[in-house]
XYZ file of C-alpha atoms in Angstrom:
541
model
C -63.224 24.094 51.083
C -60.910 22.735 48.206
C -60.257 19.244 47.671
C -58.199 17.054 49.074
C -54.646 16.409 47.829
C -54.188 12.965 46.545
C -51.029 10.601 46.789
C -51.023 10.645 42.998
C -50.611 14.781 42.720
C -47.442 14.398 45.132
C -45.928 11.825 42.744
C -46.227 14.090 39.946
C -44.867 16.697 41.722
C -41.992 14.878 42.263
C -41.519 13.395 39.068
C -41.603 17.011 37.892
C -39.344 18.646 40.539
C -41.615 20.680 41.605
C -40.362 21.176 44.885
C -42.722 23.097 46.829
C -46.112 21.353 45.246
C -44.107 18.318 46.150
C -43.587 19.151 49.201
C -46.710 20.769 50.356
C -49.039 18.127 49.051
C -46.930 15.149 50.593
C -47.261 17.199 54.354
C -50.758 17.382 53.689
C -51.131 13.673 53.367
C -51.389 10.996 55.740
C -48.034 9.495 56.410
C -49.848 5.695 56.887
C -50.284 5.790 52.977
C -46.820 7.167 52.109
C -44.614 4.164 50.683
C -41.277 3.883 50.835
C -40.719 5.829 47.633
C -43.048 8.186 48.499
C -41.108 9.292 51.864
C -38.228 8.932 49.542
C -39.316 11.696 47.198
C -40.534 14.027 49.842
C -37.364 13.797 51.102
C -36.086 15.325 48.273
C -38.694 17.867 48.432
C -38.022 18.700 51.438
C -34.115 19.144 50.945
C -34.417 21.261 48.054
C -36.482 23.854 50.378
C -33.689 23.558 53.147
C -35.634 21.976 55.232
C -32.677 19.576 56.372
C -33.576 18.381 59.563
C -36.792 17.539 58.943
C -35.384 15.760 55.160
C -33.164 13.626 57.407
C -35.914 12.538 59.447
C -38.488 11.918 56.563
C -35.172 9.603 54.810
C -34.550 7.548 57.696
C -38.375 6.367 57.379
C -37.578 6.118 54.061
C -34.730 3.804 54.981
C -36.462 1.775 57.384
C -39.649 1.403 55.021
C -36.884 0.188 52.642
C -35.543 -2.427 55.232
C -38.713 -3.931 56.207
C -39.870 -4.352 52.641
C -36.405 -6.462 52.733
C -35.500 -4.284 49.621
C -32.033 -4.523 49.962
C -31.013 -2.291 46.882
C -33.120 0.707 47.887
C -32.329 0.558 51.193
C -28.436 0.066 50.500
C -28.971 3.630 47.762
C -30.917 5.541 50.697
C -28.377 4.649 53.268
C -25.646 5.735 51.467
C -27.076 9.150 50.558
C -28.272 9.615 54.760
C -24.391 8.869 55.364
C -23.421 11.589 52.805
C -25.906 14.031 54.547
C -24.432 13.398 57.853
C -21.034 13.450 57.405
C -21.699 16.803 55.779
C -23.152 17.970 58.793
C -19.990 17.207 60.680
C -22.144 14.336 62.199
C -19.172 11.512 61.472
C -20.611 8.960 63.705
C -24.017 8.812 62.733
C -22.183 8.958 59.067
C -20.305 5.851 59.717
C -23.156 3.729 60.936
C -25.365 4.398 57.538
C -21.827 3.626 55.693
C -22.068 0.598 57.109
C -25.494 -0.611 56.715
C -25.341 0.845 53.297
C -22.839 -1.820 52.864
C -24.266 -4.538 54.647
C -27.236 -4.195 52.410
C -25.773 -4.186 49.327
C -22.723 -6.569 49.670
C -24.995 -9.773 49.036
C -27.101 -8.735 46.252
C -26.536 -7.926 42.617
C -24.539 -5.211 40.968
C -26.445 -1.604 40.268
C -25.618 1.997 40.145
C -26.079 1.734 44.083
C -22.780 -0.244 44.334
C -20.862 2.239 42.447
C -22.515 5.195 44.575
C -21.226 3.103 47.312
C -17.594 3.171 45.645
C -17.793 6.555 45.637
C -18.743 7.224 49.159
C -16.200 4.820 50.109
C -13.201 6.630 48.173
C -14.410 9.998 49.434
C -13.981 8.632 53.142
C -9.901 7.260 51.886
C -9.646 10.736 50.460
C -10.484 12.861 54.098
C -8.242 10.397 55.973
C -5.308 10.664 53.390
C -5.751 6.877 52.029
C -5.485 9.238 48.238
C -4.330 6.076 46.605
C -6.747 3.758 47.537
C -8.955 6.376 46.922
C -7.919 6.539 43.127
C -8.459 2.743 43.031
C -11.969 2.950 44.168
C -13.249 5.262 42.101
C -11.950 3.029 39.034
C -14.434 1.088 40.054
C -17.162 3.429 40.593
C -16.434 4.770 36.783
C -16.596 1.020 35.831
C -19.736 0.304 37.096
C -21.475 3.850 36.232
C -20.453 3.010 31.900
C -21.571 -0.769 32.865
C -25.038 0.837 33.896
C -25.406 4.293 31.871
C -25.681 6.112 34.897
C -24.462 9.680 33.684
C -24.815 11.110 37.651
C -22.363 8.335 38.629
C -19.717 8.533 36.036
C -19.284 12.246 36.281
C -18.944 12.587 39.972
C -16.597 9.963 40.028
C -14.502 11.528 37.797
C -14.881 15.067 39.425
C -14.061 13.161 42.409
C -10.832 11.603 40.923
C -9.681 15.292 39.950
C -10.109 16.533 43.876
C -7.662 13.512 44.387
C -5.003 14.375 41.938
C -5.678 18.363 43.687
C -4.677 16.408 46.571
C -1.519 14.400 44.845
C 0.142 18.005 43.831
C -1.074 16.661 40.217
C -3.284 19.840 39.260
C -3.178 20.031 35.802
C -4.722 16.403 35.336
C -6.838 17.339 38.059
C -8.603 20.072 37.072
C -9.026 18.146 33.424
C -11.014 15.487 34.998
C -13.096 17.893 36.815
C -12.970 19.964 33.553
C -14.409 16.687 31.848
C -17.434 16.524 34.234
C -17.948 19.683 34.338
C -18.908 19.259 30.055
C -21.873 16.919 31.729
C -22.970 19.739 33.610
C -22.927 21.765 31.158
C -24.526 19.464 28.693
C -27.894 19.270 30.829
C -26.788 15.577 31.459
C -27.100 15.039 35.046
C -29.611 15.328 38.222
C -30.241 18.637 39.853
C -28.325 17.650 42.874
C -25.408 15.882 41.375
C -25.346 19.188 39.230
C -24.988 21.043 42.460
C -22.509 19.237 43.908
C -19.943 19.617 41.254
C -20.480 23.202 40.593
C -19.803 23.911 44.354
C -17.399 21.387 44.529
C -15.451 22.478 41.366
C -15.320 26.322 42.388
C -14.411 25.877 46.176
C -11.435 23.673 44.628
C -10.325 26.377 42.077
C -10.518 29.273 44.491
C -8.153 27.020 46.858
C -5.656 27.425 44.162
C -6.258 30.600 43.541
C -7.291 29.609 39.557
C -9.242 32.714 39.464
C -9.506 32.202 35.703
C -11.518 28.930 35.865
C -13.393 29.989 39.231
C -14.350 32.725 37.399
C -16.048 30.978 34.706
C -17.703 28.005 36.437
C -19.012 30.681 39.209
C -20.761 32.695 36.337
C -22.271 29.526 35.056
C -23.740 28.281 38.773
C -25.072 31.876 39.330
C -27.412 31.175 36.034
C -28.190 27.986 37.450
C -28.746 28.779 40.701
C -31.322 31.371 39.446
C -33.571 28.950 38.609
C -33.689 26.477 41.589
C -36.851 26.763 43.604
C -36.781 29.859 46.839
C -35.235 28.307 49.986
C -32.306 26.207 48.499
C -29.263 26.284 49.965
C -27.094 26.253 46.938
C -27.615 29.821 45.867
C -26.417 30.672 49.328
C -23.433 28.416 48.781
C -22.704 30.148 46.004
C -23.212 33.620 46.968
C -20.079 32.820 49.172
C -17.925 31.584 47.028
C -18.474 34.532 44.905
C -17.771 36.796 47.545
C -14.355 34.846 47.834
C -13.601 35.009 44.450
C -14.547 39.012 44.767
C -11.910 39.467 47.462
C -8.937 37.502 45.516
C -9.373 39.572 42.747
C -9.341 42.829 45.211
C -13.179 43.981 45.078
C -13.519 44.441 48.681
C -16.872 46.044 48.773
C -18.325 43.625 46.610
C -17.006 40.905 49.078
C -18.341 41.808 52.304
C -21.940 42.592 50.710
C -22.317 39.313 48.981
C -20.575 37.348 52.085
C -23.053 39.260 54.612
C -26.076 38.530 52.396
C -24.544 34.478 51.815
C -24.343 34.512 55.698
C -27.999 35.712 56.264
C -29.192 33.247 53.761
C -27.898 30.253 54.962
C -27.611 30.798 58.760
C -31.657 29.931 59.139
C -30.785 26.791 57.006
C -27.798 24.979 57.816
C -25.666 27.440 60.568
C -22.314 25.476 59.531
C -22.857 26.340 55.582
C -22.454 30.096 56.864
C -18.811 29.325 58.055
C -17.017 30.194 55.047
C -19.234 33.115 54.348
C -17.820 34.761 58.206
C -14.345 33.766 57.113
C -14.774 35.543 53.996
C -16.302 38.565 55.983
C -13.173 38.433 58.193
C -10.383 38.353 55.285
C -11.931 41.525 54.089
C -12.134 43.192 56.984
C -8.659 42.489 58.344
C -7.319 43.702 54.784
C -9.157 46.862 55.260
C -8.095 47.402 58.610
C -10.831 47.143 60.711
C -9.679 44.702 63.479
C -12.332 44.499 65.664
C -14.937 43.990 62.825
C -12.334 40.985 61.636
C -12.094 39.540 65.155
C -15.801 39.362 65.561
C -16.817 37.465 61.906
C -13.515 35.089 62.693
C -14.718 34.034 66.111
C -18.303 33.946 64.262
C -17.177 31.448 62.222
C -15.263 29.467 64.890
C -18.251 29.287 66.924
C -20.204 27.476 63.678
C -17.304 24.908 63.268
C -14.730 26.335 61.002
C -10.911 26.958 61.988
C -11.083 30.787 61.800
C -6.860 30.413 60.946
C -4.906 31.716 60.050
C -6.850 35.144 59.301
C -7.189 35.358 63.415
C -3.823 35.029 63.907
C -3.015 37.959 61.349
C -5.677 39.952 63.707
C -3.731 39.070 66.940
C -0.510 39.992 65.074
C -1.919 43.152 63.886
C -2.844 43.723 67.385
C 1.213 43.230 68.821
C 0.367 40.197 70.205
C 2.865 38.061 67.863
C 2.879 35.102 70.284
C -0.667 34.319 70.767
C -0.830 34.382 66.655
C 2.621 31.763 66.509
C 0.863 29.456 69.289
C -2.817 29.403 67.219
C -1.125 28.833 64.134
C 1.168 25.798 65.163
C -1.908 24.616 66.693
C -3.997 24.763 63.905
C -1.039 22.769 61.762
C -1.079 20.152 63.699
C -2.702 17.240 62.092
C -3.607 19.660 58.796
C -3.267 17.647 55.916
C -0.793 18.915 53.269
C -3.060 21.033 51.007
C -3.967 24.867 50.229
C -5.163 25.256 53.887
C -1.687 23.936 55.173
C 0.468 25.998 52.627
C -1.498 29.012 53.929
C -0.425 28.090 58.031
C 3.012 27.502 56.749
C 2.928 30.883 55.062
C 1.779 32.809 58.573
C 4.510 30.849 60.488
C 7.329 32.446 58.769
C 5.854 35.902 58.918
C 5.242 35.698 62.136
C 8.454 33.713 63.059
C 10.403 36.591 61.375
C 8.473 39.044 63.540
C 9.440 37.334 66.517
C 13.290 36.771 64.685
C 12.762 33.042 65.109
C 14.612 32.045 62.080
C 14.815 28.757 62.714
C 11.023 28.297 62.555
C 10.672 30.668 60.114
C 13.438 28.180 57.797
C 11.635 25.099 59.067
C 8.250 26.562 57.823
C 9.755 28.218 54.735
C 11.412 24.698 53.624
C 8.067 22.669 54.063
C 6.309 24.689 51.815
C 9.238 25.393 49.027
C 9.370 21.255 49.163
C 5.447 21.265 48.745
C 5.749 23.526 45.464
C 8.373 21.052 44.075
C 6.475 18.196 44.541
C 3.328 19.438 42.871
C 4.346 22.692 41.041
C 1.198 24.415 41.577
C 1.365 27.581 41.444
C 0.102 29.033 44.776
C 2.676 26.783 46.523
C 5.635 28.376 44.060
C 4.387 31.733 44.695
C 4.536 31.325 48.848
C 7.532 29.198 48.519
C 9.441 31.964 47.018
C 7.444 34.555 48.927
C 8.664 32.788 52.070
C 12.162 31.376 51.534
C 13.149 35.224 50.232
C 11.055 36.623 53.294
C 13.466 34.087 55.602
C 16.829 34.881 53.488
C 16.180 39.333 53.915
C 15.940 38.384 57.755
C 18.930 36.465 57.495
C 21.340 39.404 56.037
C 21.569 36.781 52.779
C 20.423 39.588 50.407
C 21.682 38.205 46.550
C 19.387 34.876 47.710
C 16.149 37.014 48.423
C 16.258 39.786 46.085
C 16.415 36.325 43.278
C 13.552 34.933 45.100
C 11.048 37.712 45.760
C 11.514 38.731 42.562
C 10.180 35.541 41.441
C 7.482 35.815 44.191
C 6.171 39.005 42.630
C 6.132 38.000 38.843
C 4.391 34.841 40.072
C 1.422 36.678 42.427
C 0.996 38.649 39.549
C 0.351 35.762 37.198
C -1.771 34.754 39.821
C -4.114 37.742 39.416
C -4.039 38.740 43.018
C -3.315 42.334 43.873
C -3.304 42.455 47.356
C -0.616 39.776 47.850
C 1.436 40.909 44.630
C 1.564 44.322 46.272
C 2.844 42.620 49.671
C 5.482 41.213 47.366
C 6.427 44.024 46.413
C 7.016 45.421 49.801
C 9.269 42.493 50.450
C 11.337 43.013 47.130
C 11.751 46.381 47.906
C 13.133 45.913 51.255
C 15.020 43.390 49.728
C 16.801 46.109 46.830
C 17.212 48.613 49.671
C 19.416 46.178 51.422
C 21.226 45.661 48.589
C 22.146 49.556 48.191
C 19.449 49.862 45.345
C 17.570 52.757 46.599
C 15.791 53.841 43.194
C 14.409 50.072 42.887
C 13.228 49.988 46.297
C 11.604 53.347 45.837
C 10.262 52.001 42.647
C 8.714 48.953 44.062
C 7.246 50.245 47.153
C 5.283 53.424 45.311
C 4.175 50.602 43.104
C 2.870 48.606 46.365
C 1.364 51.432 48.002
C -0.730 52.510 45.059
C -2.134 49.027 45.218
C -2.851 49.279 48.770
C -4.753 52.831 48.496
C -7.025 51.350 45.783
C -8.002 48.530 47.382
C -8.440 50.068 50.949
C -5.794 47.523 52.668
C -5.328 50.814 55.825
C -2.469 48.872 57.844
C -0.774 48.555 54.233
C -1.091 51.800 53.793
C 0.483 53.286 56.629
C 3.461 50.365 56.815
C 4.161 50.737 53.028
C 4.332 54.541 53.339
C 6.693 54.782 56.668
C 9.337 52.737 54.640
C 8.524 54.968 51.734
C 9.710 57.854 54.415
C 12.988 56.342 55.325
C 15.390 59.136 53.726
C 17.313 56.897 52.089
C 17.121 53.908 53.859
C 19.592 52.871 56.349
C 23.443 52.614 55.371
C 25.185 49.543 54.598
C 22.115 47.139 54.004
C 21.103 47.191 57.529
C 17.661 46.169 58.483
C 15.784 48.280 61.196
C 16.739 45.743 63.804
C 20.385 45.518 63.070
C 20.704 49.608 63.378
C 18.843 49.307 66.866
C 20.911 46.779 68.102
C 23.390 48.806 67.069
C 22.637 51.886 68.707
C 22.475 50.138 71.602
C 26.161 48.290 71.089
C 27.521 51.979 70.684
C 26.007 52.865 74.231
C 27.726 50.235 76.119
C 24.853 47.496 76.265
C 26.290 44.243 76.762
C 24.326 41.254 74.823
C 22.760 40.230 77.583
C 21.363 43.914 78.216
C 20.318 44.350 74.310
C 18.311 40.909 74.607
C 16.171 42.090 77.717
C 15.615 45.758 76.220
C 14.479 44.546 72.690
C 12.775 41.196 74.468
C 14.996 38.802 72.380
C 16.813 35.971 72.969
C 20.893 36.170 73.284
C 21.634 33.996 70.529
C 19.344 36.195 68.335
C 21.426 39.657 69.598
C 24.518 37.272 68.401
C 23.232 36.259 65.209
C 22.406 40.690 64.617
C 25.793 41.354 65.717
C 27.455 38.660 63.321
C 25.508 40.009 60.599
C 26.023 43.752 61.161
C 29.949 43.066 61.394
C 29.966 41.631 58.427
C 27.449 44.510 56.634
C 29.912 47.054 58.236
C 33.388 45.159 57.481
C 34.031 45.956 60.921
C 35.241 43.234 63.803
C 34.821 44.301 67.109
C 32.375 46.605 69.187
C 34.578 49.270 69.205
C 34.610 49.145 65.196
C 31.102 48.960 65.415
C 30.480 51.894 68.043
C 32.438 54.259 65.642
C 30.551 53.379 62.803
C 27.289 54.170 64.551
C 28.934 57.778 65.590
C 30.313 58.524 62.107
C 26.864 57.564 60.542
C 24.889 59.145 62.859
C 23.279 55.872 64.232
C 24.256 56.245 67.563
């Protein structure tokens, strides 16, 4: 029989981060003789092997060892970091209570690092609720207080944090500086394991939200060697597992996606079930790309069930599936209350597709206009890129053709700066619809082979098989008609009163109109009858 484990072994354990001696000898030892710092540290331990729950419940003895020692500083530090845990575990009201005794203890007692971790805290909870410039303010002060004390961990995440906030402002180039600038601390060996953690994952989820594939790229190639080094059970490598298989899709390496999202998934589900969220989402984007629907359906509703809004990839699968209305109603409920930001732009950018399915232009203009006013304001680049996407996507539905041939040819050249195949291909598409209008049948032809030899690499099926039927068209239709316009016009030429075209083609009478005003104008034609022998002479009728 070996020896017992001694309280002194689990303190050098911990002062060593050795995580699983750490942990293993502090179980082993009689909780009556753990002290406050003790519980503290196998906290830690404990959190670095995933065990969360139990990590939460060895910290709040922690805490409350803390409290009845009447050490206000420590208990104020361990507070804050148990409202941190819970309000990443979605747990907001058990969040705010340790916010609030974290501040109750510290308010009356002298300035340390604690008070500018409590700054910090404090201007991350402005930042969720859209306070951004208090939020800036605050963390002033953290940064203050972490160069009055030295405190390395401090400064840097303050600053990362600062660049998330300028993310927020539309302000991305000084953003991603500042988190840039913390990053070099990282990099430098400077901080704590966890704070090192924490900005890695936070840095990459922020640059693949902005599709800066470039710099998510880089920092994700610097986490994996990181990550290969933390102790077997942690969560991080699982953490970033996913956002590899995110930055896999983006840049059009399907395969590679799935596998590494599946595996992420697997990894993290027995640890945290809500960290495997974005992992399902991930699983889902792929999968609707490559066509497989049900497969797409069932990792989006996957990661609903664990907490995450599965839109608007779910929508794309209900549209996919003809059922255009149930994707408009998700995705107007999902914008409601969404914070302007990446995840917004993205609703905004299903809205008008699917508005301009339905041949709602007036939601599709309302939708368009939000998000070109969102890429002024900030001029990031994803919003510029959707903006024009969208606005020339809304101006081809409305017969305006000079308008969106000028902007979906900016939406192309700006995807493909982006580095993103699959969407520069569905640009493409767009643009060449947009030339066919136009009477430029050798550019459209142009543009959609180009498309379509995207899609086949990549796999995208439903691409494939849309891109190919236009590619079919002999010709294209006369005159700059769309597909619509010709079929309402075969319809005029057989008698069909407005009210008879809206029932047949289930649309609304001001949007047969609307077809009509267009297609007399297309056709230089002025009445029914001019129209009716247009469709005979061209065959249309």
């Amino acid at each position: 029989m070996g020896q017992p484990v001694t309280i002194d072994e689990a303190r050098q354990a911990v002062a060593r981060e050795s995580w699983t001696e750490a942990y293993e000898t502090s179980k082993a030892l009689d909780p009556s003789t753990l002290t406050a710092a003790d519980l503290e540290g196998y906290a830690d331990a404990a959190w670095w092997l995933s065990h969360l729950r139990e990590s939460l419940e060895i910290r709040q003895r922690a805490y409350a060892a803390y409290a009845a020692e009447g050490d206000d500083y420590h208990a104020g530090a361990t507070a804050g970091r148990l409202a941190v845990e819970h309000f990443i575990r979605d747990e907001p009201a058990v969040g705010g209570g340790f916010l609030m005794r974290a501040q109750r203890h510290l308010r009356s007692i002298p300035d340390g690092p604690a008070h500018g971790f409590m700054a910090l805290l404090e201007a991350t909870v402005a930042r969720f609720t859209g306070r951004l410039d208090e939020a800036l303010a605050t963390l002033a002060g953290a940064i203050e207080v972490g160069r009055r004390f030295g405190d390395r961990d401090l400064i840097a995440m303050s600053i990362h944090t600062q660049g998330l906030v300028l993310l927020d402002l539309g302000r991305t180039a000084e953003g991603l500086a500042l988190m840039d600038e913390a990053m070099a601390s990282v990099i430098a060996g400077e901080l704590s394991a966890y704070w090192t953690g924490i900005i890695y994952c936070s840095l990459i989820d922020a640059c693949l939200e902005i599709s800066d594939l470039r710099r998510a790229g880089e920092w994700s190639d610097a986490a994996q060697t990181w990550c290969e080094a933390l102790p077997v059970g942690s969560s991080f490598p699982g953490v970033c597992r996913a956002n590899r298989a995110q930055l896999a899709r983006l840049r059009g390496a399907w395969a590679e996606a799935e596998a590494a999202a599946l595996r992420a998934s697997e990894e993290l589900l027995p640890i945290e079930p809500g960290l495997a969220a974005p992992a399902f989402r991930q699983v889902g984007e792929v999968r609707l790309r490559a066509g497989n629907l049900a497969g797409a359906e069932q990792a989006f509703a996957r990661a609903h069930e664990l907490g995450s809004d599965p839109q608007p990839g779910l929508a794309f699968v209900r549209s996919a599936q003809g059922k255009v209305e149930t994707a408009r109603t998700a995705v107007r409920a999902s914008l409601e209350g969404e914070r302007p930001g990446p995840q917004r732009a993205r609703l905004l950018a299903a809205q008008v597709e699917f508005a301009v399915t339905a041949e709602d232009v007036d939601e599709a203009t309302r939708a368009a206009e939000e998000l070109e006013a969102m890429a002024e304001t900030t001029g990031t680049q994803l919003y510029v890129a959707m903006a024009a996407s969208t606005t020339g996507s809304v101006a081809l539905a409305k017969g305006d053709v000079g308008p969106a041939l000028a902007r979906l040819r900016r939406a192309s050249a700006a995807w493909q700066n982006l580095r993103l195949p699959y969407e520069t291909a569905r640009a493409r598409v767009l643009y060449g619809r947009a030339l066919r209008a136009s009477g430029d049948e050798d550019g459209a032809q142009l543009e959609l082979r180009a498309a379509l030899a995207t899609f086949e690499r990549l796999g995208a099926a439903l691409d494939v098989v849309s891109t190919s039927s236009l590619l079919r068209e002999p010709g294209g239709l006369p005159d700059g008609l769309t597909a619509r316009e010709a079929e309402v016009l075969r319809l005029v030429a057989s008698g069909k009163t407005n009210k008879d075209i809206a029932v047949e083609l289930v649309i609304s009478e001001h949007t047969v109109a609307r077809h009509l005003q267009n297609m007399f104008a297309k056709l230089g034609v002025s009445s029914r009858a001019g129209a009716t022998a247009y469709a005979y002479e061209h065959g249309l009728a």
